[in-house]
Each structure stands twice: as C-alpha cells, then as structure tokens.
Amino acid sequence: VQLQASGGGLVQAGGSLRLSCVASGRTFSTYVMGWFRQAPGKEREFVAGISWSSASTAYADSVKGRFTISRDNGNNTVYLQMNSLKPEDTAVYYCAARPWPNIATRDYPYFGQGTQVTVSS
C-alpha cells in the first residue's frame, strides 16, 4: 500500500489543522490506519489509530481531547483533525498502515511521506 499525506502547514497556537492521507490499493478498508509524528531530535511517536470499521480508536495521552482520527473507506482516506494546537505539536506527521486487525501503537509496516506541522506560540 502507498500512502500520501497532506494538509500540514503553519498555524498559531490554539488553531486547527486537518491532515489527510490517501492510500492506494484495494485493501485499504482492511487495514488499521494510524498517524505518527516526529519532532526534531526526537523519536517518531504514535499519535492516533483507527480500526478498519472505525469502531475503535486510540490516542496518545498528549493529544486526547484535541485530536480526532477518522476514515472514509470509500475514498481510501484517513484524516487527523487537530484542534487546540500547541507549539509542542510541531513535528513531521506521517500516516501509517497496519495489515492486522488490532489497533496498536507500533508495528506499522507501511508509512507515507510526512507532512510538516508547525505551531507558533
């Protein structure tokens, strides 16, 4: 599966952005999808995940209540709505796919290219 993320940009603290990720392939609806991020000098970290049916979601503690992950299987797209952004949310954001049924915070073998999110104070 190939993943193409978009929607990053520069926003002031307290603002919002919505990231999108379009996946190629006919098996998108069977994959768990996730978002990760990597800030300068830090390791890549899990942000959010969503099951194939959207029935289950998971979030990192640092983004709970502010970020929402969703998906549209008809359009092979996963979204990350980011509200109340903070400067510490600044990072390159990556979408990822996991061809197993359970949401997890790791073991995603497929990653797309990243999209930069910069939050100014």
mmCIF file of C-alpha atoms in Angstrom:
data_model
loop_
_atom_site.group_PDB
_atom_site.id
_atom_site.type_symbol
_atom_site.label_atom_id
_atom_site.label_comp_id
_atom_site.label_asym_id
_atom_site.label_seq_id
_atom_site.Cartn_x
_atom_site.Cartn_y
_atom_site.Cartn_z
ATOM 1 C CA VAL A 1 0.000 0.000 0.000
ATOM 2 C CA GLN A 2 1.201 3.512 -0.810
ATOM 3 C CA LEU A 3 0.269 6.448 1.386
ATOM 4 C CA GLN A 4 0.205 10.155 0.520
ATOM 5 C CA ALA A 5 -0.280 12.643 3.352
ATOM 6 C CA SER A 6 -1.170 16.311 3.015
ATOM 7 C CA GLY A 7 -2.628 19.205 4.957
ATOM 8 C CA GLY A 8 0.282 20.335 7.073
ATOM 9 C CA GLY A 9 1.256 23.957 7.476
ATOM 10 C CA LEU A 10 1.976 26.810 9.840
ATOM 11 C CA VAL A 11 -0.648 27.699 12.433
ATOM 12 C CA GLN A 12 -0.754 29.744 15.605
ATOM 13 C CA ALA A 13 -1.179 28.119 18.986
ATOM 14 C CA GLY A 14 -4.826 27.386 19.616
ATOM 15 C CA GLY A 15 -5.546 26.926 15.939
ATOM 16 C CA SER A 16 -6.629 23.887 13.953
ATOM 17 C CA LEU A 17 -5.456 21.822 11.015
ATOM 18 C CA ARG A 18 -6.815 18.744 9.284
ATOM 19 C CA LEU A 19 -4.400 16.243 7.818
ATOM 20 C CA SER A 20 -5.446 13.839 5.083
ATOM 21 C CA CYS A 21 -3.852 10.650 3.847
ATOM 22 C CA VAL A 22 -4.891 8.907 0.655
ATOM 23 C CA ALA A 23 -3.985 5.245 0.258
ATOM 24 C CA SER A 24 -3.586 3.285 -2.923
ATOM 25 C CA GLY A 25 -4.740 -0.286 -3.239
ATOM 26 C CA ARG A 26 -7.990 -2.150 -2.929
ATOM 27 C CA THR A 27 -7.334 -3.456 0.583
ATOM 28 C CA PHE A 28 -7.423 -0.104 2.381
ATOM 29 C CA SER A 29 -10.635 -0.972 4.183
ATOM 30 C CA THR A 30 -8.986 -3.997 5.821
ATOM 31 C CA TYR A 31 -6.072 -2.059 7.306
ATOM 32 C CA VAL A 32 -5.775 -0.405 10.670
ATOM 33 C CA MET A 33 -4.611 3.135 9.962
ATOM 34 C CA GLY A 34 -2.539 5.370 12.156
ATOM 35 C CA TRP A 35 -0.823 8.711 12.481
ATOM 36 C CA PHE A 36 2.664 9.174 13.894
ATOM 37 C CA ARG A 37 4.820 12.253 14.348
ATOM 38 C CA GLN A 38 8.487 13.043 14.725
ATOM 39 C CA ALA A 39 9.806 16.259 16.205
ATOM 40 C CA PRO A 40 13.390 17.407 15.624
ATOM 41 C CA GLY A 41 15.815 15.421 17.736
ATOM 42 C CA LYS A 42 13.123 13.031 18.951
ATOM 43 C CA GLU A 43 11.984 9.559 18.031
ATOM 44 C CA ARG A 44 8.870 9.001 15.971
ATOM 45 C CA GLU A 45 5.849 8.527 18.221
ATOM 46 C CA PHE A 46 2.345 7.165 17.857
ATOM 47 C CA VAL A 47 -0.396 9.798 17.746
ATOM 48 C CA ALA A 48 -3.647 8.030 16.856
ATOM 49 C CA GLY A 49 -5.031 4.840 15.323
ATOM 50 C CA ILE A 50 -8.364 3.687 13.908
ATOM 51 C CA SER A 51 -9.746 0.245 13.138
ATOM 52 C CA TRP A 52 -10.929 -0.745 9.675
ATOM 53 C CA SER A 53 -14.580 -0.210 10.610
ATOM 54 C CA SER A 54 -13.942 2.993 12.606
ATOM 55 C CA ALA A 55 -15.464 1.239 15.610
ATOM 56 C CA SER A 56 -12.267 1.586 17.630
ATOM 57 C CA THR A 57 -9.815 4.428 18.008
ATOM 58 C CA ALA A 58 -6.762 5.048 20.159
ATOM 59 C CA TYR A 59 -4.840 8.192 21.009
ATOM 60 C CA ALA A 60 -1.611 9.196 22.673
ATOM 61 C CA ASP A 61 -2.258 10.831 26.031
ATOM 62 C CA SER A 62 -0.705 14.064 24.783
ATOM 63 C CA VAL A 63 -3.395 14.555 22.115
ATOM 64 C CA LYS A 64 -6.521 13.088 23.750
ATOM 65 C CA GLY A 65 -9.414 15.503 23.634
ATOM 66 C CA ARG A 66 -7.735 17.663 21.000
ATOM 67 C CA PHE A 67 -7.154 15.360 18.013
ATOM 68 C CA THR A 68 -9.680 13.147 16.211
ATOM 69 C CA ILE A 69 -8.862 10.399 13.742
ATOM 70 C CA SER A 70 -11.415 9.294 11.164
ATOM 71 C CA ARG A 71 -11.522 7.431 7.876
ATOM 72 C CA ASP A 72 -13.531 7.167 4.669
ATOM 73 C CA ASN A 73 -13.106 3.708 3.222
ATOM 74 C CA GLY A 74 -14.988 4.656 0.068
ATOM 75 C CA ASN A 75 -12.309 7.213 -0.734
ATOM 76 C CA ASN A 76 -9.340 5.332 0.760
ATOM 77 C CA THR A 77 -8.653 8.296 3.032
ATOM 78 C CA VAL A 78 -7.795 8.728 6.694
ATOM 79 C CA TYR A 79 -7.957 12.072 8.453
ATOM 80 C CA LEU A 80 -6.489 13.658 11.551
ATOM 81 C CA GLN A 81 -8.394 16.681 12.837
ATOM 82 C CA MET A 82 -6.125 18.644 15.143
ATOM 83 C CA ASN A 83 -7.643 21.314 17.386
ATOM 84 C CA SER A 84 -6.215 23.483 20.155
ATOM 85 C CA LEU A 85 -2.760 23.056 18.705
ATOM 86 C CA LYS A 86 0.255 23.700 20.894
ATOM 87 C CA PRO A 87 3.856 24.534 19.986
ATOM 88 C CA GLU A 88 4.856 21.075 21.247
ATOM 89 C CA ASP A 89 2.702 19.558 18.486
ATOM 90 C CA THR A 90 5.245 20.830 15.957
ATOM 91 C CA ALA A 91 6.558 17.819 14.049
ATOM 92 C CA VAL A 92 6.509 15.953 10.767
ATOM 93 C CA TYR A 93 3.322 13.897 10.727
ATOM 94 C CA TYR A 94 3.169 10.525 8.986
ATOM 95 C CA CYS A 95 0.253 8.289 8.171
ATOM 96 C CA ALA A 96 0.760 4.566 8.503
ATOM 97 C CA ALA A 97 -0.990 1.293 7.734
ATOM 98 C CA ARG A 98 -1.129 -1.956 9.638
ATOM 99 C CA PRO A 99 -2.430 -5.114 7.907
ATOM 100 C CA TRP A 100 -3.609 -6.767 11.114
ATOM 101 C CA PRO A 101 -6.963 -6.322 12.832
ATOM 102 C CA ASN A 102 -5.952 -4.797 16.156
ATOM 103 C CA ILE A 103 -5.076 -1.173 16.804
ATOM 104 C CA ALA A 104 -1.539 -0.863 18.130
ATOM 105 C CA THR A 105 0.925 1.872 18.913
ATOM 106 C CA ARG A 106 3.683 0.194 16.927
ATOM 107 C CA ASP A 107 4.286 -2.438 14.231
ATOM 108 C CA TYR A 108 3.004 -0.453 11.286
ATOM 109 C CA PRO A 109 4.984 -1.713 8.288
ATOM 110 C CA TYR A 110 3.778 0.931 5.842
ATOM 111 C CA PHE A 111 4.475 4.651 6.153
ATOM 112 C CA GLY A 112 3.849 7.518 3.788
ATOM 113 C CA GLN A 113 5.957 10.595 3.335
ATOM 114 C CA GLY A 114 5.479 13.137 6.071
ATOM 115 C CA THR A 115 3.747 16.474 6.166
ATOM 116 C CA GLN A 116 5.177 19.285 8.292
ATOM 117 C CA VAL A 117 3.063 20.850 11.014
ATOM 118 C CA THR A 118 4.461 23.948 12.699
ATOM 119 C CA VAL A 119 2.657 25.615 15.595
ATOM 120 C CA SER A 120 3.872 29.073 16.546
ATOM 121 C CA SER A 121 3.494 30.499 20.036
#
